[in-house]
PDB file of C-alpha atoms in Angstrom:
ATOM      1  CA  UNK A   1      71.830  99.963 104.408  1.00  0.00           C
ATOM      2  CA  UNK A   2      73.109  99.892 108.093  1.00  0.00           C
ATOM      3  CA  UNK A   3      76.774 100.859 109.022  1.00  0.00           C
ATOM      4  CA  UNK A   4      77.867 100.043 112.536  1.00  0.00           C
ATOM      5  CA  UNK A   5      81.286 100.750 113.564  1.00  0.00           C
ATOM      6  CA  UNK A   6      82.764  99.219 116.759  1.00  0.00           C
ATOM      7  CA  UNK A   7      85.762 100.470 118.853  1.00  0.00           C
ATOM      8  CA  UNK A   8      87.596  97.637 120.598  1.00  0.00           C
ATOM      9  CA  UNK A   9      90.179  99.967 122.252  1.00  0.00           C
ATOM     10  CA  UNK A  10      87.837 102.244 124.111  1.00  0.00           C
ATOM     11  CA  UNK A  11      90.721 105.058 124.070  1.00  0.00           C
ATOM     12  CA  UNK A  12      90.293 106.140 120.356  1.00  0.00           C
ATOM     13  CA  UNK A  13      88.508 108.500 118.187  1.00  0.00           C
ATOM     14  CA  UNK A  14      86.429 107.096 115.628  1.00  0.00           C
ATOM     15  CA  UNK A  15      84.279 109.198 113.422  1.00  0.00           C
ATOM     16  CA  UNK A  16      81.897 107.754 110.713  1.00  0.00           C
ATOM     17  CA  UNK A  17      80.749 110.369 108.308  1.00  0.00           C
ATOM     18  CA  UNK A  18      78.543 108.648 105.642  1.00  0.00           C
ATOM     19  CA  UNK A  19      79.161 111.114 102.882  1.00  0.00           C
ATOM     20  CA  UNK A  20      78.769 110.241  99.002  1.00  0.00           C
ATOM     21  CA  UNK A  21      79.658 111.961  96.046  1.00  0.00           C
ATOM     22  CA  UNK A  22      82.420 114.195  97.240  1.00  0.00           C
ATOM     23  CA  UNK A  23      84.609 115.581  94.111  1.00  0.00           C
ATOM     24  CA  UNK A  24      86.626 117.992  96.362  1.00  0.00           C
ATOM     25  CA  UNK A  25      88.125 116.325  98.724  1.00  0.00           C
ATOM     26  CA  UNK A  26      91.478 118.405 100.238  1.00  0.00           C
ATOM     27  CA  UNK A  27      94.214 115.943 100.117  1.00  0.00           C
ATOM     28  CA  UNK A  28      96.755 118.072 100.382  1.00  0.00           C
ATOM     29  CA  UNK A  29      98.072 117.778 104.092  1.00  0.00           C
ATOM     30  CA  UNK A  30      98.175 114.555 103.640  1.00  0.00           C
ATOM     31  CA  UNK A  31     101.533 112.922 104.421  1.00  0.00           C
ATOM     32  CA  UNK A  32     100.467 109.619 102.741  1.00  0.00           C
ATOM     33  CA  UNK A  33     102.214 108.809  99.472  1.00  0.00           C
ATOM     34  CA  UNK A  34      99.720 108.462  97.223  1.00  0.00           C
ATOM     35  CA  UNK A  35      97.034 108.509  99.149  1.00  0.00           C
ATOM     36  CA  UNK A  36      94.063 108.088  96.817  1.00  0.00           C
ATOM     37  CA  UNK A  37      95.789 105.888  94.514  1.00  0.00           C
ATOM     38  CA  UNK A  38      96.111 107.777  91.239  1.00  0.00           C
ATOM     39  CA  UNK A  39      99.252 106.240  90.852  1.00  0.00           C
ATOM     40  CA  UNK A  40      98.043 102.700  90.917  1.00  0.00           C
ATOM     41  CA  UNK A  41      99.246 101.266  94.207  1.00  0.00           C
ATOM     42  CA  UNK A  42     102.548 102.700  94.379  1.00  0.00           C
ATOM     43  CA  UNK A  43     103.781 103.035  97.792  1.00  0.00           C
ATOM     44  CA  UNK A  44     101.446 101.209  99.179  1.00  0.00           C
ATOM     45  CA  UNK A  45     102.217  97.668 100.495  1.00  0.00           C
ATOM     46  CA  UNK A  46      99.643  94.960  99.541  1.00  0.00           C
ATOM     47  CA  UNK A  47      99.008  91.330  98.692  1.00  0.00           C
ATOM     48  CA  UNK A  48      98.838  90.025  94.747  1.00  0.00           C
ATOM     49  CA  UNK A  49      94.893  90.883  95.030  1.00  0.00           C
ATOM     50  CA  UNK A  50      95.241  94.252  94.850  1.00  0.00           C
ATOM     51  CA  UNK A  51      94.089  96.918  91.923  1.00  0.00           C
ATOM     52  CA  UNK A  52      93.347 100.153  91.127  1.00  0.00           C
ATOM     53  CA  UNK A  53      90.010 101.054  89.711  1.00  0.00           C
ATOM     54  CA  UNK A  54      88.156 104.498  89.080  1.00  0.00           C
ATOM     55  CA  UNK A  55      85.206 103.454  91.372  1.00  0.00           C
ATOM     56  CA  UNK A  56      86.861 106.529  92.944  1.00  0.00           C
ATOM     57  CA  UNK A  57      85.183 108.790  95.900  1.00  0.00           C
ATOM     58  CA  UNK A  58      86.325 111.858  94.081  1.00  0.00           C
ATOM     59  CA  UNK A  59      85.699 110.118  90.803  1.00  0.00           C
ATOM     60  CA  UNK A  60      88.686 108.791  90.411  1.00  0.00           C
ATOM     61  CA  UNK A  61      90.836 106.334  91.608  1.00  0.00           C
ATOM     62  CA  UNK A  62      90.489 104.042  94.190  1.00  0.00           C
ATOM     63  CA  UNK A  63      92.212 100.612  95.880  1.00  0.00           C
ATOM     64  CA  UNK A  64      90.038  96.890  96.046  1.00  0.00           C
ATOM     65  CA  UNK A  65      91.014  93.885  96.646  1.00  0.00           C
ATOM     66  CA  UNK A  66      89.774  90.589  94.969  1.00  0.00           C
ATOM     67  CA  UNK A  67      89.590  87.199  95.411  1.00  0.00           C
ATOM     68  CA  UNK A  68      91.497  87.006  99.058  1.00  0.00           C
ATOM     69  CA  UNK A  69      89.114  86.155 101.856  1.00  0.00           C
ATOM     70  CA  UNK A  70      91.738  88.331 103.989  1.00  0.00           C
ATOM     71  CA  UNK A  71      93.455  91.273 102.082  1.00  0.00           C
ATOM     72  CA  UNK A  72      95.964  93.396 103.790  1.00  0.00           C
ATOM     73  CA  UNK A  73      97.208  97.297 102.287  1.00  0.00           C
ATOM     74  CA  UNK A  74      99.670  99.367 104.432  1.00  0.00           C
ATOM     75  CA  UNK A  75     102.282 102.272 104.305  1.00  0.00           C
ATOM     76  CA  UNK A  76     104.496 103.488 106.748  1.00  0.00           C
ATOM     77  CA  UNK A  77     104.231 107.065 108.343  1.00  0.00           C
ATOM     78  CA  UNK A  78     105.362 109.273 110.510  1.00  0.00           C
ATOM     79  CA  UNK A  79     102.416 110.166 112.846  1.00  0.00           C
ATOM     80  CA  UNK A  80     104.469 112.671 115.127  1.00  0.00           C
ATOM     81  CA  UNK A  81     102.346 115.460 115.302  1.00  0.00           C
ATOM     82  CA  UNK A  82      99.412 113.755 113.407  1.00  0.00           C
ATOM     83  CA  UNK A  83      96.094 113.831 115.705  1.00  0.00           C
ATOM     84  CA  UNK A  84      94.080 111.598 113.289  1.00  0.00           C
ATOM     85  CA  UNK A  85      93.969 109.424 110.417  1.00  0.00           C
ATOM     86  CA  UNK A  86      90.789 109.375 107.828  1.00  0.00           C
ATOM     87  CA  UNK A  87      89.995 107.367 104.729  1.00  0.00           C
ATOM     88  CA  UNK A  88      86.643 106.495 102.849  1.00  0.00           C
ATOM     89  CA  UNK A  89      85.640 103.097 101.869  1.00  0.00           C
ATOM     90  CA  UNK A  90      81.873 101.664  99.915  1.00  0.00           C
ATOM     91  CA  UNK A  91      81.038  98.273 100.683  1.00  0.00           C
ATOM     92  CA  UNK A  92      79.567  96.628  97.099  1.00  0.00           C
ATOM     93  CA  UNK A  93      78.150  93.880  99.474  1.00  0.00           C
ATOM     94  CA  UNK A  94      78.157  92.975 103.728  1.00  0.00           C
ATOM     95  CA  UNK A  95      81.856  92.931 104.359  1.00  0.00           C
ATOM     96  CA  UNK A  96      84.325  93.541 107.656  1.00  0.00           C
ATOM     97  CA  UNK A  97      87.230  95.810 108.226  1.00  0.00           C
ATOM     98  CA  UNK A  98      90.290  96.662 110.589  1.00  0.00           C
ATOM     99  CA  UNK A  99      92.406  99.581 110.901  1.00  0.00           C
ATOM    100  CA  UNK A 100      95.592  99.372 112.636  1.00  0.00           C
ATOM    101  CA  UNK A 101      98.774 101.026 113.715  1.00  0.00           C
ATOM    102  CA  UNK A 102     101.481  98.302 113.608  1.00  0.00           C
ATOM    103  CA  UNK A 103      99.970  95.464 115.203  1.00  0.00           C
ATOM    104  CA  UNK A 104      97.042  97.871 117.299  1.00  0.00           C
ATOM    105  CA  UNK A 105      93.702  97.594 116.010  1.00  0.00           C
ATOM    106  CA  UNK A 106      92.151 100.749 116.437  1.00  0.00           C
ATOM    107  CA  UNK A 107      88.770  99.690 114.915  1.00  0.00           C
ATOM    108  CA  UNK A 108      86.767  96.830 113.344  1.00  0.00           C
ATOM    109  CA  UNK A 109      83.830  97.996 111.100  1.00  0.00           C
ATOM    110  CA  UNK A 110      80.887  96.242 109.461  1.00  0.00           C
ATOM    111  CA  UNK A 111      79.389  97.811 106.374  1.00  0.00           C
ATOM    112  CA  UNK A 112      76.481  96.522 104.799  1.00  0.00           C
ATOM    113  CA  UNK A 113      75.746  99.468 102.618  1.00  0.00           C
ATOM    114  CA  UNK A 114      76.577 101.084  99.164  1.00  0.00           C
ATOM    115  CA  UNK A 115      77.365 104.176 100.073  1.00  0.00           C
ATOM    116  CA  UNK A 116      80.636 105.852 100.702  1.00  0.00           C
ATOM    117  CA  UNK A 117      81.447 106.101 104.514  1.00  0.00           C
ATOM    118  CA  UNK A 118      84.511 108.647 105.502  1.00  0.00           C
ATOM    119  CA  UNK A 119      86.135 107.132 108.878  1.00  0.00           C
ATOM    120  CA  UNK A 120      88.632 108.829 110.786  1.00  0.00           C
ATOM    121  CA  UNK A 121      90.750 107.615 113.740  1.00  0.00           C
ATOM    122  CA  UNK A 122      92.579 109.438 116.662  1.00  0.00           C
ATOM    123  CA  UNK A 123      96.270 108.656 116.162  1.00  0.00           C
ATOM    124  CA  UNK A 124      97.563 111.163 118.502  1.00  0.00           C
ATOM    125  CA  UNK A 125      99.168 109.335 120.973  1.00  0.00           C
ATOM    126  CA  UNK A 126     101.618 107.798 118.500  1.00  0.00           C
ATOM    127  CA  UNK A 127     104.865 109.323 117.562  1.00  0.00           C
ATOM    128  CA  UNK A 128     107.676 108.287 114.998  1.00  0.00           C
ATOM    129  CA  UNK A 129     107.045 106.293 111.851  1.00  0.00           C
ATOM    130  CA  UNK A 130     104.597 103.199 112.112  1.00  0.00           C
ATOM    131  CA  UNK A 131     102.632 101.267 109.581  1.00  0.00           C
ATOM    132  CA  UNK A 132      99.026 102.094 108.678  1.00  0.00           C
ATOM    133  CA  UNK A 133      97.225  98.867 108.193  1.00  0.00           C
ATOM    134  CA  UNK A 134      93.995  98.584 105.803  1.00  0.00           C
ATOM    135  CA  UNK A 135      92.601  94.766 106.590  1.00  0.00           C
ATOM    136  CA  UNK A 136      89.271  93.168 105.242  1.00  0.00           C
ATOM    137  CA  UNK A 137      88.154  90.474 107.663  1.00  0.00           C
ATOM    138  CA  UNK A 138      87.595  86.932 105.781  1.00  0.00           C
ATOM    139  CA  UNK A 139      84.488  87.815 103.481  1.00  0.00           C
ATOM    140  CA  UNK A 140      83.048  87.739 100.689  1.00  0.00           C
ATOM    141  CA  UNK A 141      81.922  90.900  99.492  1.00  0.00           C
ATOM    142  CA  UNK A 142      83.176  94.320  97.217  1.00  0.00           C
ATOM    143  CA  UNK A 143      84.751  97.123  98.813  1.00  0.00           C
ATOM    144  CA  UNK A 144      86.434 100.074  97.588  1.00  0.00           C
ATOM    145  CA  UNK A 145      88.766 102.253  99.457  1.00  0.00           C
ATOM    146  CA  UNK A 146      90.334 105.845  98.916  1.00  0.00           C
ATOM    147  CA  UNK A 147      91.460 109.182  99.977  1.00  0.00           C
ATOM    148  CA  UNK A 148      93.839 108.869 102.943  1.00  0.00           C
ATOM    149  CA  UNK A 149      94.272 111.674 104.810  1.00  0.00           C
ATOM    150  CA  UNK A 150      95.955 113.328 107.673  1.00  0.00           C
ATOM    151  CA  UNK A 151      94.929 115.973 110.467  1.00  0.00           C
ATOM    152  CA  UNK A 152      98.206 117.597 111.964  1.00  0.00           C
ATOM    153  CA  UNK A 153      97.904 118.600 115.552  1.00  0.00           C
ATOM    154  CA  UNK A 154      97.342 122.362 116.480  1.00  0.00           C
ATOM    155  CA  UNK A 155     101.321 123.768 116.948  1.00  0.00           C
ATOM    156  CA  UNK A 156     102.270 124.185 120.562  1.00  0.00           C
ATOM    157  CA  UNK A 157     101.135 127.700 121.542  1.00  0.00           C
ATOM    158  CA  UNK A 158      98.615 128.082 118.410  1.00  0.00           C
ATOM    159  CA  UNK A 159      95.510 129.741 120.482  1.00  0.00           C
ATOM    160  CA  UNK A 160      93.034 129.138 117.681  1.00  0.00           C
ATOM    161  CA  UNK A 161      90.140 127.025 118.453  1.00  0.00           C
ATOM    162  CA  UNK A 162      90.084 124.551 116.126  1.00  0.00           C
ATOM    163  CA  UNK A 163      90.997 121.273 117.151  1.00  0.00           C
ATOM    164  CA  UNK A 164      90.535 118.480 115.090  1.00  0.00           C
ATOM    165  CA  UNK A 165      91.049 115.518 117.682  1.00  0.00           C
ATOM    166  CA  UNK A 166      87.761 115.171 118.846  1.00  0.00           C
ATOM    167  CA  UNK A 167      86.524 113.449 122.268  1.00  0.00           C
ATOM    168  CA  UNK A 168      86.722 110.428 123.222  1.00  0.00           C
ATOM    169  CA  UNK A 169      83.589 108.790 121.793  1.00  0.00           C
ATOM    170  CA  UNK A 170      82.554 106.651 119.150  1.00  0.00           C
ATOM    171  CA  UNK A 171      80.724 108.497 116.397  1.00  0.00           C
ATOM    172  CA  UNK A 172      78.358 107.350 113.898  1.00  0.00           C
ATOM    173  CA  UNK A 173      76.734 110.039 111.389  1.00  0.00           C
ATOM    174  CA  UNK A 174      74.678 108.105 108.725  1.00  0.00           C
TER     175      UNK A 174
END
């Protein structure tokens, strides 16, 4: 299938990693509460539609909605110090996305495909707690999504050369 992603504010990150069958994924700097949903949807903030399955990424557990031509999921974090935001969602069938900070879309995405496709989104210039938005865009398809993660930014004065924010382009890895 074809995956396009699409930026609309030109001043974010966005990586697309089309990766399937990942049992290992490291969740643990993750400041998400339960952020791959083996505890149903607790925490999480969603509309009646939501459930839990084990259509998992890792195998597991993983969030869907049903039934709601728009379907909203969000939690509340504190990004201070967070340089990026990543999650993994499988389209079933053709669908649309958003991803938002509070009421900032940071990206609209079209999947088409039935694979698992890991997305991750520069949040550095936010600081302070704000709400993570998960939206699907009135459809009609199956998604699944999972695994939210976090990427902390390098401590001030850490010299090491691994820095997870990225540039400022759009990627798209199928």
């Amino acid at each position: 299938g074809n995956t396009s992603s699409e930026n609309n504010t030109g001043s974010e990150n966005t990586t697309n990693d089309n990766e399937t069958g990942n049992n290992s994924i490291d969740l643990s700097n993750s400041i998400f509460v339960n952020p791959s949903f083996e505890d149903d949807l607790n925490n999480w903030t969603h509309g009646k539609k939501w459930y839990s399955s084990d259509e998992g990424v890792d195998g597991k557990c993983a969030a869907f909605p049903q039934g709601e031509s728009t379907a909203k999921m969000s939690q509340g974090i504190d990004l201070t110090n967070v340089s990026s935001i990543s999650f993994y969602v499988k389209c079933v069938s053709g669908t649309e996305f958003g991803f938002l900070v509070d009421d900032n879309q940071l990206g609209r995405i079209t999947l088409d495909n039935n694979d698992w496709n890991h997305y991750s989104f520069n949040v550095s210039s936010y600081d302070g707690v704000h709400t993570i938005v998960f939206t699907t865009i009135p459809w009609d398809g199956v998604l699944y999504l999972d695994a939210f993660n976090t990427i902390l930014s390098s401590p001030v004065g850490n010299t090491s050369s691994e820095n997870n924010t990225g540039s400022e382009n759009t990627t798209n890895d199928n």
